Coordinates of C-alpha atoms in Angstrom, one line a residue:
M1 CA 180.4 99.8 102.8
Y2 CA 179.2 96.2 103.2
R3 CA 179.8 95.4 99.7
T4 CA 180.9 96.8 96.2
H5 CA 179.4 93.9 94.3
N6 CA 176.8 91.2 95.0
C7 CA 177.7 87.4 94.8
G8 CA 176.1 86.8 91.4
E9 CA 177.5 89.5 89.1
L10 CA 181.4 89.1 89.0
N11 CA 182.8 87.3 85.8
I12 CA 185.9 86.9 83.9
K13 CA 185.8 90.6 82.8
D14 CA 186.2 91.6 86.5
V15 CA 189.6 89.7 87.1
G16 CA 192.1 92.2 88.7
K17 CA 189.4 94.3 90.5
E18 CA 189.7 94.8 94.3
V19 CA 186.1 93.9 95.7
I20 CA 184.1 93.6 99.0
L21 CA 181.4 91.0 99.3
S22 CA 178.9 90.1 101.9
G23 CA 176.9 86.9 102.3
W24 CA 176.2 83.6 104.0
I25 CA 178.5 80.6 103.9
Q26 CA 177.1 77.9 101.7
K27 CA 180.0 75.4 101.8
I28 CA 183.5 75.3 103.4
R29 CA 186.1 73.1 102.0
N30 CA 189.3 72.8 104.2
L31 CA 192.4 71.8 102.1
G32 CA 195.1 72.1 105.0
S33 CA 196.8 75.5 104.1
L34 CA 193.8 76.9 102.2
F35 CA 190.1 77.3 102.8
F36 CA 187.6 77.2 99.8
I37 CA 184.4 79.0 100.7
D38 CA 181.2 79.5 98.7
I39 CA 179.5 82.7 99.7
R40 CA 176.0 83.3 98.9
D41 CA 173.4 86.1 98.7
Y42 CA 170.1 86.9 97.1
F43 CA 171.9 87.2 93.6
G44 CA 174.1 84.1 93.5
I45 CA 177.3 82.3 94.8
T46 CA 180.9 83.4 94.5
Q47 CA 183.9 81.1 95.5
L48 CA 186.4 82.5 97.9
I49 CA 190.0 81.2 98.4
I50 CA 191.4 82.1 101.8
S51 CA 195.0 81.3 103.0
K52 CA 195.0 79.9 106.7
K53 CA 197.9 82.4 107.4
S54 CA 195.4 85.3 107.0
V55 CA 192.9 83.9 109.5
K56 CA 193.3 84.6 113.1
K57 CA 193.6 81.6 115.6
N58 CA 190.4 80.4 117.1
F59 CA 188.5 82.3 114.5
F60 CA 185.6 79.8 113.6
L61 CA 183.4 79.9 110.5
G62 CA 180.4 77.5 110.0
K63 CA 177.6 77.0 107.4
E64 CA 175.1 80.0 107.2
Y65 CA 177.6 82.4 109.1
L66 CA 177.4 85.8 107.6
I67 CA 180.6 87.3 106.6
Q68 CA 182.0 90.3 104.9
V69 CA 185.2 89.7 102.8
K70 CA 187.7 91.9 100.8
G71 CA 189.9 90.6 98.2
K72 CA 190.9 90.4 94.4
V73 CA 189.0 88.8 91.6
V74 CA 191.4 86.1 90.1
E75 CA 190.6 83.5 87.3
R76 CA 189.6 80.0 88.5
L77 CA 191.7 77.1 87.6
S78 CA 188.8 74.6 87.9
K79 CA 185.9 76.4 86.3
N80 CA 182.3 75.7 87.2
Y81 CA 180.1 76.6 84.0
N82 CA 176.9 75.9 86.0
I83 CA 176.9 79.3 87.8
S84 CA 177.4 82.8 86.4
T85 CA 180.5 83.4 88.6
G86 CA 182.1 80.1 87.9
E87 CA 185.0 81.3 85.9
I88 CA 186.4 83.4 88.8
E89 CA 187.1 83.3 92.5
I90 CA 188.2 85.9 95.2
S91 CA 191.4 85.7 96.6
I92 CA 190.7 87.1 100.0
D93 CA 193.0 89.3 102.1
H94 CA 190.5 90.3 104.9
I95 CA 187.4 88.5 106.5
E96 CA 185.0 89.7 109.0
L97 CA 182.3 87.9 110.7
L98 CA 179.1 89.8 110.6
N99 CA 177.0 87.2 112.4
S100 CA 177.1 83.6 113.4
S101 CA 174.5 80.8 113.0
L102 CA 173.2 78.1 115.0
S103 CA 173.2 74.5 113.7
L104 CA 170.7 74.2 110.7
P105 CA 167.5 72.4 111.2
F106 CA 167.9 71.3 107.4
T107 CA 170.2 71.9 104.8
I108 CA 170.0 75.1 102.7
E109 CA 170.3 73.2 99.3
N110 CA 168.2 73.0 96.4
K111 CA 167.5 69.4 97.4
T112 CA 167.0 69.7 101.1
D113 CA 166.6 67.1 103.8
G114 CA 163.8 69.1 105.4
N115 CA 160.3 68.0 105.4
E116 CA 157.4 70.5 104.8
E117 CA 156.6 70.9 108.5
I118 CA 160.2 71.7 109.6
R119 CA 160.6 74.0 106.5
M120 CA 157.4 75.9 107.4
I121 CA 158.5 76.4 111.0
Y122 CA 161.7 77.9 109.9
R123 CA 160.4 79.3 106.6
Y124 CA 162.8 82.4 106.7
L125 CA 165.5 79.7 106.2
D126 CA 163.6 77.9 103.5
I127 CA 163.3 81.1 101.5
R128 CA 167.2 81.2 101.5
R129 CA 166.9 78.1 99.3
N130 CA 167.0 78.7 95.4
P131 CA 163.7 77.0 94.7
I132 CA 161.7 78.9 97.0
K133 CA 163.3 82.2 96.4
N134 CA 163.0 81.7 92.7
N135 CA 159.3 80.9 93.1
L136 CA 158.9 84.2 94.9
I137 CA 160.7 85.9 91.9
A138 CA 158.4 84.2 89.5
R139 CA 155.2 85.1 91.4
H140 CA 156.6 88.8 91.4
N141 CA 157.2 88.7 87.6
L142 CA 153.7 87.4 87.0
S143 CA 152.0 90.0 89.3
L144 CA 154.1 92.7 87.4
E145 CA 153.0 91.5 84.0
I146 CA 149.5 91.3 85.0
R147 CA 149.5 94.9 86.3
N148 CA 151.1 96.1 83.1
F149 CA 148.8 94.2 80.8
L150 CA 145.7 95.2 82.6
S151 CA 146.6 98.8 83.0
K152 CA 147.6 99.2 79.2
N153 CA 144.1 97.8 78.5
G154 CA 142.1 100.6 80.3
F155 CA 141.8 98.8 83.8
L156 CA 142.0 100.9 86.9
E157 CA 143.5 99.3 90.0
V158 CA 141.4 100.3 92.9
E159 CA 141.8 98.8 96.6
T160 CA 138.5 97.8 98.3
P161 CA 137.9 97.3 101.9
V162 CA 139.1 94.1 103.8
L163 CA 136.9 94.5 107.0
I164 CA 133.4 94.4 105.6
N165 CA 130.0 93.1 106.7
S166 CA 129.3 89.4 106.6
T167 CA 127.5 88.3 103.3
P168 CA 126.3 85.0 102.1
E169 CA 129.1 84.0 99.5
G170 CA 129.1 80.3 99.9
A171 CA 132.0 79.7 102.2
R172 CA 132.3 80.6 105.8
S173 CA 133.8 84.1 106.7
F174 CA 136.4 84.9 109.3
V175 CA 134.9 87.4 112.0
V176 CA 136.7 90.2 113.7
P177 CA 135.2 91.6 116.9
S178 CA 134.8 95.5 117.2
R179 CA 136.3 97.1 120.3
T180 CA 134.2 100.4 119.8
H181 CA 130.9 98.7 118.6
I182 CA 130.1 96.2 121.4
N183 CA 129.0 92.8 120.3
K184 CA 129.4 93.8 116.5
F185 CA 131.7 92.1 114.2
Y186 CA 133.4 92.8 110.8
A187 CA 133.9 89.9 108.5
L188 CA 137.2 89.6 106.5
A189 CA 136.3 89.8 102.7
Q190 CA 135.9 86.5 100.8
S191 CA 136.1 88.6 97.7
P192 CA 135.6 92.3 96.7
Q193 CA 132.3 91.2 94.9
L194 CA 130.1 93.9 96.0
F195 CA 132.5 96.6 95.9
K196 CA 133.7 95.9 92.4
Q197 CA 129.9 96.0 91.4
L198 CA 129.6 99.2 93.2
L199 CA 132.6 100.7 91.2
M200 CA 130.8 99.9 88.1
I201 CA 127.9 101.8 89.4
G202 CA 130.2 104.5 90.2
G203 CA 131.1 104.9 86.5
I204 CA 134.5 103.0 86.7
D205 CA 134.7 101.3 83.3
K206 CA 137.1 98.6 83.9
Y207 CA 138.5 97.7 87.4
F208 CA 141.2 95.2 88.8
Q209 CA 142.9 94.4 92.0
I210 CA 145.5 91.8 93.0
V211 CA 143.7 91.2 96.4
K212 CA 144.1 89.1 99.5
C213 CA 140.8 87.3 100.3
F214 CA 139.8 85.1 103.3
R215 CA 137.8 81.9 103.6
D216 CA 137.3 79.9 106.6
E217 CA 137.6 76.6 105.1
D218 CA 139.9 73.6 105.0
S219 CA 143.3 74.1 103.3
R220 CA 144.9 71.7 101.0
S221 CA 147.6 71.6 98.4
D222 CA 145.7 74.0 96.0
R223 CA 143.7 76.0 98.7
Q224 CA 144.6 78.2 101.6
I225 CA 142.5 80.2 104.0
E226 CA 144.0 83.5 102.9
F227 CA 144.7 83.5 99.1
T228 CA 145.4 86.2 96.5
Q229 CA 142.9 86.9 93.6
I230 CA 143.4 88.7 90.3
D231 CA 140.0 90.4 90.5
C232 CA 138.5 92.0 87.4
E233 CA 135.2 93.8 86.4
M234 CA 133.9 95.4 83.3
S235 CA 131.0 97.6 82.4
F236 CA 128.9 97.1 79.1
V237 CA 129.9 93.6 78.5
K238 CA 128.3 90.3 77.6
V239 CA 129.6 86.8 78.2
H240 CA 131.2 86.7 74.7
D241 CA 133.3 90.0 75.4
V242 CA 134.6 88.7 78.8
L243 CA 135.6 85.4 77.3
V244 CA 137.5 86.9 74.3
F245 CA 139.3 89.4 76.4
F246 CA 140.4 87.1 79.1
E247 CA 141.5 84.5 76.6
H248 CA 143.7 87.1 75.2
F249 CA 145.0 88.0 78.7
I250 CA 145.8 84.4 79.6
K251 CA 147.4 83.8 76.2
H252 CA 149.5 86.9 76.7
I253 CA 150.7 85.7 80.3
F254 CA 151.6 82.3 79.0
K255 CA 153.7 83.8 76.1
K256 CA 155.3 86.4 78.2
I257 CA 156.1 84.4 81.3
K258 CA 156.8 80.9 79.6
N259 CA 157.1 81.6 76.0
I260 CA 154.3 79.2 75.4
Q261 CA 151.7 79.8 72.6
L262 CA 148.3 78.6 73.6
D263 CA 145.6 77.4 71.2
S264 CA 142.3 79.0 71.1
F265 CA 140.2 78.0 74.1
P266 CA 137.3 75.5 73.5
C267 CA 134.1 76.3 75.3
I268 CA 131.6 73.9 76.6
S269 CA 128.6 74.0 78.8
Y270 CA 128.6 72.7 82.3
F271 CA 126.1 70.2 81.5
D272 CA 128.2 68.7 78.6
A273 CA 131.3 68.8 80.9
I274 CA 129.5 66.5 83.5
K275 CA 128.0 64.3 80.6
K276 CA 131.2 63.8 78.8
Y277 CA 133.8 63.9 81.7
G278 CA 131.9 63.5 84.9
T279 CA 133.4 66.7 86.4
D280 CA 132.9 70.5 85.9
S281 CA 136.7 70.9 85.7
P282 CA 137.8 68.3 83.1
D283 CA 141.4 67.7 82.0
I284 CA 141.5 67.7 78.2
R285 CA 145.1 67.0 77.7
F286 CA 143.9 63.5 77.0
N287 CA 140.8 62.2 75.4
M288 CA 138.8 59.3 76.9
S289 CA 135.3 61.1 76.8
F290 CA 132.3 59.0 78.0
V291 CA 130.2 56.9 75.7
E292 CA 126.6 56.5 76.7
L293 CA 125.5 52.8 76.4
N294 CA 121.8 52.8 77.5
D295 CA 120.7 52.3 73.8
L296 CA 123.0 49.5 73.3
V297 CA 122.1 47.5 76.5
Q298 CA 118.4 47.9 75.7
K299 CA 119.0 47.0 72.0
K300 CA 121.0 43.8 73.1
D301 CA 118.8 43.0 75.9
I302 CA 121.4 42.8 78.6
N303 CA 119.2 42.3 81.5
F304 CA 121.2 43.5 84.6
L305 CA 122.4 46.6 82.9
K306 CA 118.9 47.3 81.3
K307 CA 117.5 48.1 84.9
Q308 CA 120.3 50.9 85.4
E309 CA 119.4 54.5 85.2
L310 CA 122.9 55.2 83.3
V311 CA 125.6 52.9 81.8
I312 CA 128.7 54.6 80.4
G313 CA 132.1 53.7 79.2
I314 CA 135.5 54.9 78.0
K315 CA 138.2 53.4 75.8
V316 CA 141.9 53.5 76.8
E317 CA 144.0 53.1 73.5
R318 CA 147.4 51.2 73.5
F319 CA 147.0 50.7 77.4
Q320 CA 149.4 47.6 77.3
D321 CA 152.2 49.4 75.2
N322 CA 154.3 50.7 78.1
N323 CA 152.9 48.6 81.0
N324 CA 153.6 45.0 82.0
N325 CA 150.6 42.8 82.9
N326 CA 151.5 42.7 86.9
E327 CA 151.5 46.6 86.8
I328 CA 148.2 46.7 85.0
N329 CA 146.5 44.0 87.1
S330 CA 147.8 45.9 90.2
F331 CA 146.3 49.1 88.9
L332 CA 142.9 47.4 88.1
K333 CA 142.8 46.0 91.6
K334 CA 143.3 49.3 93.3
I335 CA 140.4 51.0 91.3
E336 CA 137.9 48.0 91.7
K337 CA 134.6 49.4 92.7
K338 CA 130.9 48.4 93.0
N339 CA 129.0 49.4 90.0
F340 CA 132.0 49.3 87.8
F341 CA 133.8 46.8 85.5
W342 CA 136.6 46.3 82.8
I343 CA 137.5 44.6 79.9
K344 CA 141.1 43.9 78.8
Y345 CA 141.7 42.9 75.1
L346 CA 145.0 41.3 75.0
Y347 CA 147.6 41.3 72.0
D348 CA 147.0 37.6 71.6
K349 CA 143.2 38.5 71.1
T350 CA 142.3 36.9 74.4
L351 CA 139.5 38.8 76.5
L352 CA 139.9 39.2 80.3
Y353 CA 137.3 41.1 82.3
S354 CA 136.0 41.7 85.8
K355 CA 134.5 39.0 87.8
Q356 CA 130.8 40.4 87.8
K357 CA 128.0 37.8 87.7
F358 CA 126.1 39.3 84.8
L359 CA 129.2 39.2 82.5
N360 CA 129.9 36.6 80.0
D361 CA 131.9 36.2 76.7
K362 CA 128.8 37.1 74.5
I363 CA 128.3 40.4 76.5
I364 CA 131.9 41.2 76.4
K365 CA 132.1 40.7 72.6
I366 CA 129.1 43.1 72.3
F367 CA 131.0 45.9 74.1
I368 CA 134.3 45.2 72.1
K369 CA 132.5 45.5 68.8
H370 CA 130.7 48.7 69.9
F371 CA 133.8 50.5 70.8
E372 CA 135.7 49.1 67.8
A373 CA 138.4 48.0 70.4
I374 CA 141.7 46.5 69.0
P375 CA 144.1 44.4 70.8
G376 CA 146.2 46.2 73.4
E377 CA 143.2 48.4 74.6
L378 CA 141.2 48.4 77.7
L379 CA 137.6 49.3 78.3
F380 CA 136.1 50.7 81.6
F381 CA 132.3 50.8 82.5
S382 CA 130.2 52.6 85.1
Y383 CA 126.6 52.0 85.9
G384 CA 124.0 53.1 88.4
K385 CA 122.3 56.4 89.3
K386 CA 123.3 59.1 86.9
R387 CA 125.1 61.6 89.1
D388 CA 127.0 58.9 90.9
T389 CA 127.9 56.8 87.8
R390 CA 129.4 59.9 85.9
K391 CA 131.2 61.2 89.1
E392 CA 132.8 57.6 89.7
L393 CA 134.1 57.3 86.1
G394 CA 135.4 60.7 86.0
K395 CA 137.6 59.8 88.9
I396 CA 138.7 56.7 87.3
R397 CA 139.6 58.6 84.2
S398 CA 141.8 60.7 86.0
K399 CA 143.5 57.8 87.8
I400 CA 144.0 56.1 84.4
A401 CA 145.6 59.4 83.1
D402 CA 148.0 59.4 86.1
F403 CA 148.9 55.7 85.7
L404 CA 149.8 56.3 82.0
N405 CA 151.6 59.5 82.8
L406 CA 149.2 61.5 80.4
K407 CA 149.3 64.5 82.5
N408 CA 152.3 66.2 81.0
Y409 CA 152.9 69.3 83.1
K410 CA 154.5 71.0 80.0
I411 CA 151.4 70.9 78.0
F412 CA 148.5 73.4 78.6
K413 CA 144.9 72.9 77.7
P414 CA 142.6 75.6 78.8
L415 CA 138.9 75.4 78.2
W416 CA 135.8 77.6 79.3
I417 CA 132.9 75.9 81.1
T418 CA 129.7 77.9 80.7
D419 CA 126.1 78.1 81.7
L420 CA 126.6 76.5 85.2
P421 CA 123.4 76.2 87.2
L422 CA 122.4 79.3 89.0
L423 CA 121.1 77.4 92.2
E424 CA 121.4 74.2 93.9
W425 CA 119.4 72.5 96.7
E426 CA 120.9 72.3 100.1
E427 CA 119.4 69.3 101.8
K428 CA 120.6 70.2 105.3
S429 CA 119.2 73.8 105.3
K430 CA 116.1 72.8 103.1
K431 CA 116.7 75.8 100.9
Y432 CA 118.5 76.9 97.7
K433 CA 121.9 78.4 97.6
S434 CA 124.0 80.2 94.8
V435 CA 126.4 77.9 92.8
H436 CA 128.4 81.2 92.3
H437 CA 127.1 84.0 94.4
P438 CA 123.7 85.8 94.6
F439 CA 124.7 88.4 92.2
T440 CA 125.1 86.1 89.3
S441 CA 122.7 86.8 86.3
P442 CA 120.4 84.1 85.2
K443 CA 120.0 83.5 81.3
E444 CA 116.9 85.5 80.3
E445 CA 115.3 82.4 78.7
D446 CA 115.4 80.4 81.8
I447 CA 114.0 83.1 84.3
Y448 CA 110.5 81.7 83.9
L449 CA 111.9 78.4 85.7
L450 CA 112.3 80.2 89.1
E451 CA 108.5 79.4 89.8
I452 CA 108.7 75.8 88.0
N453 CA 112.2 74.3 88.7
P454 CA 114.8 76.5 90.0
K455 CA 117.6 73.9 89.7
K456 CA 117.3 73.9 86.0
I457 CA 118.2 77.6 85.6
R458 CA 121.3 78.2 83.8
S459 CA 123.4 81.3 84.8
K460 CA 125.6 83.7 82.7
S461 CA 128.6 82.2 84.3
Y462 CA 132.0 80.9 83.2
D463 CA 134.9 78.9 84.7
L464 CA 138.4 78.8 83.1
I465 CA 139.7 75.3 83.6
I466 CA 143.5 74.5 82.7
N467 CA 144.7 70.9 82.8
G468 CA 141.8 70.1 85.2
I469 CA 142.4 73.0 87.5
E470 CA 140.0 75.8 88.1
I471 CA 141.9 78.9 87.4
G472 CA 139.3 81.5 87.1
S473 CA 135.7 81.9 87.8
G474 CA 133.3 84.8 86.8
S475 CA 129.8 85.8 85.6
I476 CA 127.7 88.6 84.2
R477 CA 126.0 90.2 87.2
I478 CA 122.4 90.9 87.7
H479 CA 121.6 94.6 86.9
N480 CA 117.8 94.6 87.3
K481 CA 116.5 95.3 90.8
K482 CA 113.4 93.0 90.4
I483 CA 115.4 90.2 89.4
Q484 CA 117.9 90.5 92.0
N485 CA 115.1 90.6 94.8
L486 CA 113.7 87.6 93.2
I487 CA 117.0 85.6 93.5
F488 CA 117.4 86.9 97.2
K489 CA 113.9 85.4 98.0
H490 CA 114.5 82.2 96.2
L491 CA 117.6 81.9 98.6
G492 CA 115.4 82.1 101.5
L493 CA 116.0 85.7 102.5
S494 CA 113.2 87.7 104.0
Q495 CA 112.5 91.3 103.1
K496 CA 113.9 92.2 106.4
E497 CA 117.1 90.3 105.8
I498 CA 117.8 91.6 102.3
E499 CA 117.3 95.2 103.7
S500 CA 119.6 94.4 106.6
K501 CA 122.5 92.7 104.5
F502 CA 122.0 94.4 101.0
G503 CA 120.1 97.4 101.5
F504 CA 122.8 99.6 100.5
F505 CA 123.5 97.6 97.3
I506 CA 119.8 97.4 96.4
K507 CA 119.5 101.1 97.0
A508 CA 122.4 101.6 94.4
F509 CA 120.3 99.9 91.6
E510 CA 118.0 102.9 91.8
Y511 CA 120.7 105.2 90.2
G512 CA 121.4 103.7 86.9
I513 CA 123.4 100.6 87.1
P514 CA 125.2 99.5 83.9
P515 CA 125.3 96.0 82.5
H516 CA 128.5 94.5 83.8
G517 CA 130.5 91.1 84.5
G518 CA 133.8 90.1 85.5
I519 CA 136.1 87.3 86.5
A520 CA 138.5 86.5 89.3
F521 CA 141.6 84.3 88.7
G522 CA 143.6 82.5 91.6
L523 CA 147.0 84.0 91.5
D524 CA 148.5 81.3 93.9
R525 CA 147.0 78.6 91.5
L526 CA 148.2 80.2 88.2
I527 CA 151.7 80.5 89.1
N528 CA 151.8 76.9 90.5
L529 CA 150.4 75.8 87.3
L530 CA 152.7 78.0 85.1
E531 CA 155.8 76.6 87.1
G532 CA 154.6 72.9 86.9
N533 CA 154.5 72.5 90.7
D534 CA 151.9 70.7 92.7
N535 CA 151.6 72.7 95.8
I536 CA 150.7 76.4 96.1
K537 CA 152.5 76.7 99.3
N538 CA 155.8 76.6 97.4
F539 CA 154.7 80.1 95.9
I540 CA 153.6 81.9 99.1
A541 CA 156.1 83.4 101.3
F542 CA 154.7 82.6 104.6
P543 CA 151.8 79.9 104.0
K544 CA 149.5 78.2 106.3
N545 CA 149.6 74.5 106.9
N546 CA 146.6 72.1 105.8
Y547 CA 145.0 72.8 109.1
G548 CA 145.0 76.7 108.6
K549 CA 147.7 77.2 111.1
D550 CA 150.9 79.3 110.6
I551 CA 153.4 77.0 112.7
M552 CA 156.1 79.5 112.5
I553 CA 154.4 82.2 114.5
N554 CA 151.9 80.0 116.1
A555 CA 148.8 81.5 114.7
P556 CA 145.9 81.3 115.6
S557 CA 146.6 81.5 119.4
F558 CA 144.7 82.4 122.5
L559 CA 144.1 85.9 123.6
E560 CA 145.0 87.3 127.1
K561 CA 142.1 87.9 129.4
E562 CA 142.7 91.6 129.4
K563 CA 142.5 91.8 125.6
L564 CA 139.1 89.7 125.6
K565 CA 137.7 92.0 128.2
E566 CA 138.6 94.8 125.9
L567 CA 136.6 93.3 123.2
H568 CA 133.7 92.6 125.7
F569 CA 134.4 89.0 125.9
R570 CA 134.0 87.5 129.4

């Protein structure tokens, strides 16, 4: 046998046992007549002690060589309480080389000297490091807990097709040419959306799937071109039912995985989120919500600002407490923008402010009084067109939080964003597109707006935001054929296109479709958030880089001419 025990299980109770271990060499220390070797496997590290006399001449060992050893467990004189095997070591009487190793491209240590690119080229070596290995274990534990929880609550796990027909879901699809159907293509599923709705029509009451999805879009630290969703759907539910159940689900996950008890999730509309925070994914670990100032500038007759469509501001409390003036000034210089100004109220009660032509002491004192600012606080303002003004101040709010270290990764503040717009106008194509997807139900009271002002229609949708990150997104689905066709037509689809792309789906509406709704959570983002990390690649065994490339296997790559010919490409 290769081993009687693994490298993480032996302890002081095992002293005197004869054992066999196999693993990689983590460290070698040459003390003249003795070698000390740390041997590592998936389970941990064990120290070995070997007499030089027992090793054959010209027998060479190096880091990451794979060895098998036989020996006796003895008590360690110099104990290491940082590891589970730190009270013992193995006195070796036989050592065998199972496999040698080339010189390493980076150190296999918790803190490695390898940059991301080199670690992705040699990802199999990176996985040997504890941080990546433990991340994969954490991901496994999360997936297991999700499966257990949803299964116990009546959800049935069902696999849906990956090779499907191309449908308009927002992002670009990857396409796969068919060998047997000349000039025809499959698309890789962006989500199981239509299939999970068909499962509801098929009478499945509650469905879930931990599923791979594919979107041909730019990768980044929180997005990959292939990613994993926790996909869920439920029959006979309204918005409230979905929010209540999945709040319970997320609370259970945080309690079970991290022993964190979350507070109740606040719920605000999309329009209020934009109005208060300038974004549809606000971080509410800190306050700093926007204050609208149009009435004030009109009342106080501040000429330049009176002409602006929107004037808003935020107050940052105790800004000077932990920051010296040089740091603050450097920060203010970095965020200086057009249509933006700041006021600094110093502890000595003097006032400093941006060099804007329209600003003077009188105007500054109006704002200080309105915000009830006290010495040590800072005010930030943005003005101009409504959308741009809110967006800019939202970015500044986030930068302030970074500067003040307000984004504590150990604190979690979830909230639901509801009533997102159903449609948005796409200037390039000169037509409407779905904000979520074409199967999202509009709010009944807004349906009349389809003929008047489609941009104003609210949907029965909801996003779960935790610490400014979108973790989940879902909606109640359309279960009325007439409304579904109406939405398709507002998206610019002809009757022929509807029939071609969605004929099978519309036909299913004729057979008693139940009211239903669901949600999908990003598994990669969720585990990344739970573990306080800032890059989802660290929780994916073999991720793509930010250009959508697997630099270990060199994918994507060119196809040989013969293969292209087989697929009818010339």
